[in-house]
Every structure is written in structure tokens, then in C-alpha cells.
mmCIF file of C-alpha atoms in Angstrom:
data_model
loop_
_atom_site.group_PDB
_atom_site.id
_atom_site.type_symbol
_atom_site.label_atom_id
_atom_site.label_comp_id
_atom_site.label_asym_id
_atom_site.label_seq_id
_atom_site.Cartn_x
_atom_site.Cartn_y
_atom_site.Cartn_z
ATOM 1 C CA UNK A 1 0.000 0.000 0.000
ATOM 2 C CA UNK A 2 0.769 3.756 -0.438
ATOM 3 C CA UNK A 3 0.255 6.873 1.416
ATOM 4 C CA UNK A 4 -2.038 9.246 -0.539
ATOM 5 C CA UNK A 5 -4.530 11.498 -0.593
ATOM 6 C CA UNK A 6 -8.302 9.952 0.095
ATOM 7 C CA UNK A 7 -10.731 9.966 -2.481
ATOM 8 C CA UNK A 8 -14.059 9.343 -4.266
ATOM 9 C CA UNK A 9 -12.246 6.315 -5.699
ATOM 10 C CA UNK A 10 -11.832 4.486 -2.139
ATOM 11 C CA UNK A 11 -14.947 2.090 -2.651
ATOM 12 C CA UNK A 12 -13.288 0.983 -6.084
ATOM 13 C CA UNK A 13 -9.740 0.929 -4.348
ATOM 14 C CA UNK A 14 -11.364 -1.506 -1.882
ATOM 15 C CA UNK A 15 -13.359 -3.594 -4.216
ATOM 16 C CA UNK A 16 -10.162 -3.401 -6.885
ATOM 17 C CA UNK A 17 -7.819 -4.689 -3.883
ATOM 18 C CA UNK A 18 -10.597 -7.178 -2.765
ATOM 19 C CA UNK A 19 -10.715 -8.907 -6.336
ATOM 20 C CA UNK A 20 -6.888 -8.953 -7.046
ATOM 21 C CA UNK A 21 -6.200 -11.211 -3.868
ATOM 22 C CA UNK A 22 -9.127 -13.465 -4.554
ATOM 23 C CA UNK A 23 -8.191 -13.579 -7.917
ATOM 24 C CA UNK A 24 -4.461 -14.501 -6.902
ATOM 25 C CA UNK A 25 -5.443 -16.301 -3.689
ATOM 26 C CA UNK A 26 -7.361 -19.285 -5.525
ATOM 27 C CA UNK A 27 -4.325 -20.441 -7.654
ATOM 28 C CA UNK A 28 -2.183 -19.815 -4.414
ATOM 29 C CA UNK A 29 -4.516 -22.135 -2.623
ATOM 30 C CA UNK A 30 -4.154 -24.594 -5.529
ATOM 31 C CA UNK A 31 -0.427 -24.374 -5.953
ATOM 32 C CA UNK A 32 -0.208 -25.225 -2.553
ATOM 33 C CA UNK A 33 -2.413 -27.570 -1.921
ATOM 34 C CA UNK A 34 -0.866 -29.819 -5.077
ATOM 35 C CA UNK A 35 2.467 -29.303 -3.631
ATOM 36 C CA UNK A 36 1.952 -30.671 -0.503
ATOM 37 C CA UNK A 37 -0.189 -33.275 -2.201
ATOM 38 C CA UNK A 38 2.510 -33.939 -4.953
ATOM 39 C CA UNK A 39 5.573 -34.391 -2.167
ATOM 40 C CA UNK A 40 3.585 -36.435 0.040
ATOM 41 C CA UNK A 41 3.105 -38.725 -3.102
ATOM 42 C CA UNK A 42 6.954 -38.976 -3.178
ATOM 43 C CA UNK A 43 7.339 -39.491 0.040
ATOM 44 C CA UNK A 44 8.994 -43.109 1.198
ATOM 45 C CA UNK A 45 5.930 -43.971 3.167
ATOM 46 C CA UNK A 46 3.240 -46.269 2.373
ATOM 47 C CA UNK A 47 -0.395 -44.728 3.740
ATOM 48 C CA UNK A 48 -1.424 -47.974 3.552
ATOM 49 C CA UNK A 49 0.651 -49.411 6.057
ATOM 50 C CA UNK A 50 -0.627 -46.345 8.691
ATOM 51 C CA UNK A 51 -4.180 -48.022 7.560
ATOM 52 C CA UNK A 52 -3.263 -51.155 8.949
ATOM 53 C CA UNK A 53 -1.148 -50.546 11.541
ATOM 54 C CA UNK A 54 0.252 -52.781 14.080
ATOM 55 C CA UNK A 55 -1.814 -55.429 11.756
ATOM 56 C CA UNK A 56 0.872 -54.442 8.687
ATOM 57 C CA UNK A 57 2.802 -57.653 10.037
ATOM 58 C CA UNK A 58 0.479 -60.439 9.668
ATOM 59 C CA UNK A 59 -1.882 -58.849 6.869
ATOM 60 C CA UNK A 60 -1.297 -60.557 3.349
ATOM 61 C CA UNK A 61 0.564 -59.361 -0.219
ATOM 62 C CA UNK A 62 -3.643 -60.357 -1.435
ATOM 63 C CA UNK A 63 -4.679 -57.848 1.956
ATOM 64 C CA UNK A 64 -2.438 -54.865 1.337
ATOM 65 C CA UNK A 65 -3.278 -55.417 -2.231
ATOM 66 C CA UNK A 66 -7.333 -54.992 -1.889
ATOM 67 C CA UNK A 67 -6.592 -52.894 0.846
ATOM 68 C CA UNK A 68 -5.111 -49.750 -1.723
ATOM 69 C CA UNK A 69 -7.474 -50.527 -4.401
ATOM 70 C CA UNK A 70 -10.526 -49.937 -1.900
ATOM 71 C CA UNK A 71 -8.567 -46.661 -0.710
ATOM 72 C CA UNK A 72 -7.585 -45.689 -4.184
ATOM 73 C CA UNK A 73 -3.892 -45.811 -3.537
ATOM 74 C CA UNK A 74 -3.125 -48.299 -6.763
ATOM 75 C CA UNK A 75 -3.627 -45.561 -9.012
ATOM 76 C CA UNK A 76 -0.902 -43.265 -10.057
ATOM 77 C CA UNK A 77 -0.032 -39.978 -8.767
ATOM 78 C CA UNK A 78 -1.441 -37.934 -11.457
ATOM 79 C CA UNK A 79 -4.817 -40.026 -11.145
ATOM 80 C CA UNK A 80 -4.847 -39.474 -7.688
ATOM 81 C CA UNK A 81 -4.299 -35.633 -7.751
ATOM 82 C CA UNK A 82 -7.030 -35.371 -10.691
ATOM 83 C CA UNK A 83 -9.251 -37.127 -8.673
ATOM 84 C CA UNK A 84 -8.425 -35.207 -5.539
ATOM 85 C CA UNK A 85 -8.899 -32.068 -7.358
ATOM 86 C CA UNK A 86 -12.463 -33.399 -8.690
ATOM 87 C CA UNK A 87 -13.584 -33.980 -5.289
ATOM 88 C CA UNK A 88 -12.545 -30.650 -3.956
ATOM 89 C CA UNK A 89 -15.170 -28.641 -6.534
ATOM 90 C CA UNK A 90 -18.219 -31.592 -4.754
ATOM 91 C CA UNK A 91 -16.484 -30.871 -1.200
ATOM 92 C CA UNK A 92 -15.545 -34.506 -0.931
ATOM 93 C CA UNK A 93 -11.962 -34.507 0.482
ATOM 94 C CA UNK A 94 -11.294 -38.256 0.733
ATOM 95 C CA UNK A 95 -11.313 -40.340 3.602
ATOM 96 C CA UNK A 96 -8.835 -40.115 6.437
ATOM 97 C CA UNK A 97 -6.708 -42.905 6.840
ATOM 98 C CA UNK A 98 -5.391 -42.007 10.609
ATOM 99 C CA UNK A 99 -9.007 -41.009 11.510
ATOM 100 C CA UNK A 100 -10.920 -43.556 9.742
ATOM 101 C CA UNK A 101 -13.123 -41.266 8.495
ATOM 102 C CA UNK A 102 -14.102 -38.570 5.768
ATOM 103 C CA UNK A 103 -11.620 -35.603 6.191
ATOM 104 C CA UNK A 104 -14.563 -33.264 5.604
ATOM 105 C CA UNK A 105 -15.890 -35.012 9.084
ATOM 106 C CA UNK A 106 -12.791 -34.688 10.645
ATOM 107 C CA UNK A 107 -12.533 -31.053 9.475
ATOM 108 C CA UNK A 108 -16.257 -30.055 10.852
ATOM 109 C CA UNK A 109 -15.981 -31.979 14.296
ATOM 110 C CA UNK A 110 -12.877 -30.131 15.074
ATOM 111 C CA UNK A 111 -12.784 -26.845 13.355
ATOM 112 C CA UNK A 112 -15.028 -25.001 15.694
ATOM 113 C CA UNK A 113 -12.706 -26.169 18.856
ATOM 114 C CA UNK A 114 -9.789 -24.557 17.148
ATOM 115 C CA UNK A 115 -11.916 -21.358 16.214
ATOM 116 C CA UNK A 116 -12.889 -21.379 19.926
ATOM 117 C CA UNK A 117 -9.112 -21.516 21.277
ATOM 118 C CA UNK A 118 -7.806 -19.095 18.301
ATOM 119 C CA UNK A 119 -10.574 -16.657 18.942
ATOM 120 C CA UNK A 120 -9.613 -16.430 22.701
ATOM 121 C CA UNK A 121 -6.164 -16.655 22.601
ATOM 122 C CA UNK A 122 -6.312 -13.693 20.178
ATOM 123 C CA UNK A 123 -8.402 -11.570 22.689
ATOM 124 C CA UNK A 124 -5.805 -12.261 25.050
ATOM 125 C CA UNK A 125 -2.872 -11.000 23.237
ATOM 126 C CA UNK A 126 -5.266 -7.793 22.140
ATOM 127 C CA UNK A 127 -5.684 -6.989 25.809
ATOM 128 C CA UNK A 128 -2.503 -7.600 27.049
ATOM 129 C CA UNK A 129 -1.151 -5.794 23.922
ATOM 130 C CA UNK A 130 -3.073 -2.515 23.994
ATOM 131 C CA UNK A 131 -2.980 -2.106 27.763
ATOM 132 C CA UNK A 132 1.223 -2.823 28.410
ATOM 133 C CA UNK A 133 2.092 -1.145 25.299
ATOM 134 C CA UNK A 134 -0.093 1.957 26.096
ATOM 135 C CA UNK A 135 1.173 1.941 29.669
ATOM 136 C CA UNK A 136 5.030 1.427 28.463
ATOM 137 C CA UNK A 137 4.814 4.228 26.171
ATOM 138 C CA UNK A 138 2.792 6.209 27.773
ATOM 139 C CA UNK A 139 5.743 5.843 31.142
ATOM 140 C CA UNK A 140 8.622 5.413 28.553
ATOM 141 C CA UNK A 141 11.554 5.040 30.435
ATOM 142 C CA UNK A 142 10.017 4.056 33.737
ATOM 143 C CA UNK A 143 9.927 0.862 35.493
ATOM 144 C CA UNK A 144 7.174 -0.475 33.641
ATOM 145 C CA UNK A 145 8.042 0.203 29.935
ATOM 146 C CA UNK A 146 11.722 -0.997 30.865
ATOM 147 C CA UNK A 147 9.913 -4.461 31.960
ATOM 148 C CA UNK A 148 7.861 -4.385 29.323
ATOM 149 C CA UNK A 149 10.584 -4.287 26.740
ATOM 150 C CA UNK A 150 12.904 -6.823 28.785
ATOM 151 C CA UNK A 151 10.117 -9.287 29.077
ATOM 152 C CA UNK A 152 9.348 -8.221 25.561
ATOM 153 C CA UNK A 153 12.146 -8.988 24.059
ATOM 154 C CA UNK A 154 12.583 -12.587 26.353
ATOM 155 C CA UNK A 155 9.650 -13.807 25.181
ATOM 156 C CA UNK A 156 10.119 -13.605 21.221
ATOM 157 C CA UNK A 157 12.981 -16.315 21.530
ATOM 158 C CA UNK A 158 10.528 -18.297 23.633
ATOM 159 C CA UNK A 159 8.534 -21.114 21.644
ATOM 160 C CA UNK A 160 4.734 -21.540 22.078
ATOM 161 C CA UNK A 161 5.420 -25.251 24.027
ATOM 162 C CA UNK A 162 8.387 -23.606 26.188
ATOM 163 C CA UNK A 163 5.506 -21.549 27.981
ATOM 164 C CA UNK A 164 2.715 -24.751 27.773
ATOM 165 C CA UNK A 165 5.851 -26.775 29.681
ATOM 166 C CA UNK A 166 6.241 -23.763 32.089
ATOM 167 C CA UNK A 167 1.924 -23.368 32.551
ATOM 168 C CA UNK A 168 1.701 -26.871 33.279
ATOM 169 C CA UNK A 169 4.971 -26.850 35.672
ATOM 170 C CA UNK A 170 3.057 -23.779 37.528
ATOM 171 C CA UNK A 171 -0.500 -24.604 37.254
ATOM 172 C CA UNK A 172 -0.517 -28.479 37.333
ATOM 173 C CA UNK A 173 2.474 -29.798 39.292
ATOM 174 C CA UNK A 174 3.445 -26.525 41.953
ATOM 175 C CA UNK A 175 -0.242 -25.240 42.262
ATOM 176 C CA UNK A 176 -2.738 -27.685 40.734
ATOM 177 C CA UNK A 177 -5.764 -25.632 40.242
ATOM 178 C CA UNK A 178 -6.170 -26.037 36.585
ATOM 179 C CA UNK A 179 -6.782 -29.307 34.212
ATOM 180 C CA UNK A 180 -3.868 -29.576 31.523
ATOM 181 C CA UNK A 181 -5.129 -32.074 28.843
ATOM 182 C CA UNK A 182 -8.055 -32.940 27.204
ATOM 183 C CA UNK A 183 -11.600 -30.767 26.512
ATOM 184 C CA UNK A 184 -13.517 -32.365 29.650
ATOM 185 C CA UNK A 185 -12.651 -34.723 32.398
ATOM 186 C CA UNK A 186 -12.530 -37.877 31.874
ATOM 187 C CA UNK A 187 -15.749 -39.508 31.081
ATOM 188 C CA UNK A 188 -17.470 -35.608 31.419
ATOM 189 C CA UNK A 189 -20.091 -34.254 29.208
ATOM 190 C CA UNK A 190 -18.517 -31.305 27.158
ATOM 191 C CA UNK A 191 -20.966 -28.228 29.280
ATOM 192 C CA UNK A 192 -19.591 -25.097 29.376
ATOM 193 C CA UNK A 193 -17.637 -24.884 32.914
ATOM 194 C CA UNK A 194 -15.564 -28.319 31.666
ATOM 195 C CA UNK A 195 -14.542 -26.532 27.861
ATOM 196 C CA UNK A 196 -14.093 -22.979 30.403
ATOM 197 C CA UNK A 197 -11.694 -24.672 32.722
ATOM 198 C CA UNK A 198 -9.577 -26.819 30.427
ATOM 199 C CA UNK A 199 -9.356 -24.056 27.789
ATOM 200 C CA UNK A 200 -7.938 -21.132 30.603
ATOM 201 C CA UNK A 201 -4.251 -23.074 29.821
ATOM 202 C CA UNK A 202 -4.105 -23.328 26.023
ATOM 203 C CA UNK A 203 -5.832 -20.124 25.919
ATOM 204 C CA UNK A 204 -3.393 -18.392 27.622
ATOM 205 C CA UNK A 205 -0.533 -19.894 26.506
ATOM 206 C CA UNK A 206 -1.193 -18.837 22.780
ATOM 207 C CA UNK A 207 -2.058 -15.611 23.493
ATOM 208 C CA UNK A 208 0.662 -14.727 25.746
ATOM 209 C CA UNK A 209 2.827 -16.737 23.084
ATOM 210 C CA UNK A 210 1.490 -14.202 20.309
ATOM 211 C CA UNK A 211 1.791 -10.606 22.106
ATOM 212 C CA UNK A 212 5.678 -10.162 22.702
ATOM 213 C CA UNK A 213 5.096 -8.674 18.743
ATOM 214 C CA UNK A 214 2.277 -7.226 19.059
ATOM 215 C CA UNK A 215 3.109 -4.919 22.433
ATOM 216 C CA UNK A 216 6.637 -3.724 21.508
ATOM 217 C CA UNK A 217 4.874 -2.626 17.735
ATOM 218 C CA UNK A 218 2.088 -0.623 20.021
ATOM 219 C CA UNK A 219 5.255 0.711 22.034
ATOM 220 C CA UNK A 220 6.614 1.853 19.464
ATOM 221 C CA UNK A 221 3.860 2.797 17.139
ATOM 222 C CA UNK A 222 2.402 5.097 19.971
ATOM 223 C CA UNK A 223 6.051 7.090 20.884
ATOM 224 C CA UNK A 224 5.913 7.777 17.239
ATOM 225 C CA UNK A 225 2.141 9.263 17.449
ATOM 226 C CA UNK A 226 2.849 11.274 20.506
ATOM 227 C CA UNK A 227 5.067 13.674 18.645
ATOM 228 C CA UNK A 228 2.381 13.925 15.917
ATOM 229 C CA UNK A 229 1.298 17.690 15.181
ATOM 230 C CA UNK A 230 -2.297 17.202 16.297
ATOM 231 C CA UNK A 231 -1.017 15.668 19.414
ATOM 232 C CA UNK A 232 1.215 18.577 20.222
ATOM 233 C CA UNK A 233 -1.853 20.838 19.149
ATOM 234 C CA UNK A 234 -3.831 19.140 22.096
ATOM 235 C CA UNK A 235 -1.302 19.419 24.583
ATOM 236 C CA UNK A 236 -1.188 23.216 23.363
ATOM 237 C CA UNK A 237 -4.892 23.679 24.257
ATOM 238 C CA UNK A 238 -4.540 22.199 27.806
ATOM 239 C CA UNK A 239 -6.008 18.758 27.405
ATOM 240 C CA UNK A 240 -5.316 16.046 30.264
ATOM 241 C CA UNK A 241 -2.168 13.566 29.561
ATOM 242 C CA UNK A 242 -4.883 10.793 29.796
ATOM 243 C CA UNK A 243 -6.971 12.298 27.495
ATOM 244 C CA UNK A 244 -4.265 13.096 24.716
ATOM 245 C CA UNK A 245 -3.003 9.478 24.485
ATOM 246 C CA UNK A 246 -6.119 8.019 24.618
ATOM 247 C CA UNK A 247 -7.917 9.557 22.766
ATOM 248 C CA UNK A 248 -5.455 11.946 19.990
ATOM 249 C CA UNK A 249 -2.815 9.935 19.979
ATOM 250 C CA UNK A 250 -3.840 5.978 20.685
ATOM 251 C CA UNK A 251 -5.649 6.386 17.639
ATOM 252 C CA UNK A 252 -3.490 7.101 14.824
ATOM 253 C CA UNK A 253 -0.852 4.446 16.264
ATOM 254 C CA UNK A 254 -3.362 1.491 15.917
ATOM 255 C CA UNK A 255 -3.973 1.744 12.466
ATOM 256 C CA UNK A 256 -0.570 -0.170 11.405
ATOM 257 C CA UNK A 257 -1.502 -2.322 14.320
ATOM 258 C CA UNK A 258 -4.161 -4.115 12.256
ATOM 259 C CA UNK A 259 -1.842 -4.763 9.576
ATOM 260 C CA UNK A 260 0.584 -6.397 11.823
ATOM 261 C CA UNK A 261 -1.764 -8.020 13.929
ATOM 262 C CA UNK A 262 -2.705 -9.532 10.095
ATOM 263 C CA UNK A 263 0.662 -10.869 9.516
ATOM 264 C CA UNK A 264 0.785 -12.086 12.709
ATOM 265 C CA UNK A 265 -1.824 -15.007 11.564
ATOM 266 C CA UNK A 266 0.646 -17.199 10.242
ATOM 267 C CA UNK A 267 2.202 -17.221 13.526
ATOM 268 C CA UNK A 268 -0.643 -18.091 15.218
ATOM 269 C CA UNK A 269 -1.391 -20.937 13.425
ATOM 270 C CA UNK A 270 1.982 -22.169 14.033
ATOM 271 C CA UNK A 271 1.260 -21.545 17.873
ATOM 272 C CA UNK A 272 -1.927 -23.211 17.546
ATOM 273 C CA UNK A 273 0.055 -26.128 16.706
ATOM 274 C CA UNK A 274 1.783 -26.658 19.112
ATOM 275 C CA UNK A 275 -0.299 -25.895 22.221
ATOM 276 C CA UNK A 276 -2.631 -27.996 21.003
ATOM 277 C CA UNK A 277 -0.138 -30.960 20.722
ATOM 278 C CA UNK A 278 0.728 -29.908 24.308
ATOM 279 C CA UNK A 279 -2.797 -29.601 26.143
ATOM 280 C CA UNK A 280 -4.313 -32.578 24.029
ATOM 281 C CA UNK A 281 -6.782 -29.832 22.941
ATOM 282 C CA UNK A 282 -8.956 -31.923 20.416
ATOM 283 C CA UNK A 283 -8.578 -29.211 17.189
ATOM 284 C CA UNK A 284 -7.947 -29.034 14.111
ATOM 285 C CA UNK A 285 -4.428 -27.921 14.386
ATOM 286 C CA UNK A 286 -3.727 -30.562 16.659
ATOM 287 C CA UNK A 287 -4.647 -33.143 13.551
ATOM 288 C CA UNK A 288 -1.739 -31.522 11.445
ATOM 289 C CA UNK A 289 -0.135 -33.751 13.424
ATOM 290 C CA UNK A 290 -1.490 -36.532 13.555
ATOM 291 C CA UNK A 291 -2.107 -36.627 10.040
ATOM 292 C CA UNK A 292 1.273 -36.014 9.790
ATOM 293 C CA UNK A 293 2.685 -38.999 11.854
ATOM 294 C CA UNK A 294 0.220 -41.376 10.207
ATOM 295 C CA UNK A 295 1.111 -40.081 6.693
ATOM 296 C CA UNK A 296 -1.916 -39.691 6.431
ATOM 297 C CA UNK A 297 -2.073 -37.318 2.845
ATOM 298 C CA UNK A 298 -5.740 -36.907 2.755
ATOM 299 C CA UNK A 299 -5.764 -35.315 5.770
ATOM 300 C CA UNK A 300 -2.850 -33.332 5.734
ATOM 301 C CA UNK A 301 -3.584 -31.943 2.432
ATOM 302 C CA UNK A 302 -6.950 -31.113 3.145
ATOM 303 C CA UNK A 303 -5.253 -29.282 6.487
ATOM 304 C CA UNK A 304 -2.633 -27.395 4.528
ATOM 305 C CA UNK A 305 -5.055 -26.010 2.334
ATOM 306 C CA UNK A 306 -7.128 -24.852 4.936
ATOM 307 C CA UNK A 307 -4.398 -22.990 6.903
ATOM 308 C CA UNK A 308 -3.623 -21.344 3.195
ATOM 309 C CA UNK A 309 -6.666 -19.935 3.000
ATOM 310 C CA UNK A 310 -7.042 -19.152 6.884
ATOM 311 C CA UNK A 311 -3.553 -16.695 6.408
ATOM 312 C CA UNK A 312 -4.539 -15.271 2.947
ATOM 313 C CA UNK A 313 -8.219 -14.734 4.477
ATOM 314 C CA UNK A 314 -6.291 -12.795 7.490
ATOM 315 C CA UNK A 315 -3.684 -10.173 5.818
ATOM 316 C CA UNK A 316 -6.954 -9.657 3.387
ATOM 317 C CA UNK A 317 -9.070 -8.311 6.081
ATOM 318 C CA UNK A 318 -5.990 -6.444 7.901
ATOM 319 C CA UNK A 319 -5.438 -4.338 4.318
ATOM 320 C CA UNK A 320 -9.128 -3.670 4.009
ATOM 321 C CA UNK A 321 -9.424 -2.833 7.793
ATOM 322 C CA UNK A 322 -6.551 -0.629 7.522
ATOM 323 C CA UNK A 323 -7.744 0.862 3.570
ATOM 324 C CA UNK A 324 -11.570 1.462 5.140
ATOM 325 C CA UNK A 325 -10.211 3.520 8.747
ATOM 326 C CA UNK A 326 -7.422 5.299 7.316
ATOM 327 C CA UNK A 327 -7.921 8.043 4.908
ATOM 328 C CA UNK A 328 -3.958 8.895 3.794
ATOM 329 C CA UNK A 329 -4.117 5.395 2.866
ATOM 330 C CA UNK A 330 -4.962 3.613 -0.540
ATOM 331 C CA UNK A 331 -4.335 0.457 -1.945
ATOM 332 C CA UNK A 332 -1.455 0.151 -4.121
ATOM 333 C CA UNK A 333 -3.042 -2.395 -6.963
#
């Protein structure tokens, strides 16, 4: 994007921008998608042997045999990927071998619980974002924007499962007052105070594992707003501290904060990864791994794609946030 003047052309900037990354977002999907397809194909692993399993060692040539004809696994790569592709335009996206069941199933049963942690986790780092960078800036220099920065700065270097290790350390083995695994207890029915208390951990975790970014770019972004003209023009007419930050100068530095906060979805996905592996949160994300493990390509294709579009779907709606709140700014298309 480019700084410029606003416009009557702003609606067509935003519907021009809008159509370009749809337009390039569908073959990046693709491209993608038969990539990971494509090198799972050439992969030394057998998906039918996953299938099996432990029963791989006393099933017959005739077994394995019948076994990838019924799964479609005799075919050759290129058949495979057309027919792949052919089920992707019906929404058929094969069966999961790891699962034993239709990756569209597997998708639907566990999506939501990964929108549920992703959503939360994301408040998390918003709050704890927007209220220590404020603070830091707002006190630069002082105590609390010096430990802001040094804890900052610590935590960047820190992977997602070095804080779910440290959580469960804290929270589960020195002070047990929180569950660490699973969505319920065992044998509990999924009500809302079970999902509450076993998602405060992985909840946390990613957040606090996504806002080290996110609160030194507020810093930052809001000592840069704070010697703005209009700010200085407030302080000239005798406004309140409070009410100059907050309210003149808070403002303006949170409009590149939605762009960042959009490039930050990659990141979280990553995060989401791993916490789930850690907590044994029953997601989506936590599948990429399993599917993974079990070579199970189905799965993981289907699971690669949909983290494609998830990050494409993010920095879209950070550039049109940031295109429909800021006037100096217009998309560069």
C-alpha cells in the first residue's frame, strides 16, 4: 500500500484490492495444496501401512493389495491428484486414513474447537497488547516500559510449548488448580464450565505466546504518534495527559496495528500447533499432526489447504481494515 490522498475512488480501491487477492489467492490455494499433495506422493511412506497398523505384520501381499485398491492408492499420482482435485469442486476430500473417516468429518468436528481456542487466545494478546504497550509508552523510560521491553524482548525467543511446559509446571504440578489435557474430564459431558476450565491453559498460553510482537509494535507505534502535530496541538490547548493518548494519539498508532496483527496469523497458526499438541486440545491444528505422523495425505492436504486460505483470508481483512479507517491510505493495486 501507499500513502495518498483519500478519495471518491476508495470504494473501487477496496473492491479493486478485494478482487486482485481473490483472484491470486485461488491459484495460491491450488499451488499449494498440489504441492503438498505432490511431495507427500513422493514421500517413502506407504499410507497404507498407517491403515493397517500394528496389523501391517500379519496382513497378506492379497490384503495390502485390496486394501489400496478400496482406498484408491493403486492408481498413479497424477490419477490421484485429478481425482483429488475433482472432489474438492463436490467438497468430498477423501477419507482419512489415521481417523478412519471422511476428512470433511474430521474437518467439521474439530474446526469449531480450534476457532474457539484461536478466537480467545487472540483476545488475550489484544488486551494484554493494547494495555502494556499503552502503559510502556505512555511511562517510557520508567519501570514499567523498561519491563515491558525486557520481558518483551525474552519472550520472542521463547517457543509456544516452552511456555505450555512452564503453565503446566506452575499450574498443574506446583499449584494444581487447573486441568492440563483434554476438553472435559474424563468420562465428562462437554458443558460449558468443563470446555471454560480446560481451555484457561491453552488459551493463555497462545495468546501470551502471540503478544511479545504485538506490544513492543504498540510501544513503538504510539512514541511515534505522541510527537504527531495534532497531538502537540492538544497538549497546546490544555487537554489532560490521559486524554491526549487516549484519545489523539492511541488512535493514529493502531492503524498499522491491524496490519501487523494480520501478519501475525501465520504465527498463530503455528502456535496453535503446538499448544494444542501440548494440552491434548482436540482441534484441528492438533490433527496436522497426527495426520502427519500417520502419513496420512488426505488429511494433511486437506489441512494445509485450509491454513492457506485461513492466512490469505487474514492479511486480506488487515489491508481492508486498515484501507476502510485510514484516509492517507490507498491500496497500491
Amino acid at each position: 500500500m501507499t500513502a495518498v490522498l483519500p478519495g471518491r475512488h476508495r470504494g473501487r480501491a477496496v473492491a479493486r484490492l478485494a478482487g486482485l487477492r481473490l483472484l491470486l489467492g485461488v491459484p495460491t490455494v491450488l499451488l499449494v495444496a498440489v504441492g503438498v499433495f505432490l511431495l507427500a506422493a513422493v514421500s517413502p511412506f506407504r499410507p497404507v501401512y498407517q491403515y493397517f497398523g500394528v496389523g501391517i505384520f500379519s496382513a497378506s501381499d492379497a490384503d495390502i493389495a485390496a486394501a489400496e485398491r478400496s482406498l484408491g492408492l493403486d492408481a498413479s499420482v497424477g490419477e490421484q491428484l485429478l481425482r483429488w482435485l475433482g472432489g474438492l469442486l463436490t467438497g468430498d476430500l477423501g477419507q482419512s486414513l489415521s481417523m478412519r473417516q471422511p476428512v470433511a468429518q474430521v474437518v467439521a468436528e474439530r474446526l469449531p474447537w480450534t476457532l474457539l481456542l484461536v478466537t480467545l487466545a487472540l483476545l488475550v494478546s489484544l488486551v494484554l497488547a493494547l494495555a502494556a504497550g499503552t502503559v510502556a509508552a505512555w511511562r517510557q523510560g520508567g519501570w514499567f516500559d523498561r519491563a515491558v521491553t525486557a520481558v518483551g524482548h525474552t519472550l520472542e525467543g521463547l517457543p509456544p510449548f516452552v511456555l505450555a511446559l512452564g503453565a503446566i509446571a506452575v499450574f498443574a504440578v506446583a499449584w494444581p488448580v487447573l486441568p492440563v489435557a483434554g476438553l472435559t474430564d474424563a468420562g465428562a459431558a462437554p458443558t460449558f464450565g468443563q470446555v471454560s476450565r480446560h481451555l484457561v491453559l491453552p488459551a493463555l498460553v497462545l495468546g501470551v505466546s502471540q503478544t511479545p510482537w504485538l506490544v513492543l509494535h504498540v510501544r513503538a507505534s504510539l512514541l511515534a504518534s505522541l510527537d504527531d502535530d495534532h497531538v502537540a496541538g492538544a497538549r497546546a490547548r490544555g487537554l489532560p495527559e490521559r486524554l491526549v493518548v487516549l484519545r489523539h494519539a492511541l488512535p493514529t498508532a493502531l492503524l498499522p496495528f491491524v496490519t501487523v496483527l494480520g501478519n501475525r496469523l501465520p504465527e498463530l497458526v503455528t502456535g496453535a500447533v503446538l499448544v494444542e499438541t501440548v494440552f491434548s486440545w482436540p482441534g484441528i491444528a492438533a490433527a496436522v499432526v497426527t495426520a502427519a505422523l500417520a502419513v496420512d495425505f488426505p488429511l494433511l492436504a486437506a489441512l494445509t489447504l485450509l491454513s492457506a486460505v485461513a492466512v490469505l483470508a487474514g492479511s486480506l481483512v488487515a489491508d481492508l481494515t486498515v484501507l476502510l479507517l485510514d484516509p492517507r491510505v490507498d491500496a497500491d493495486v
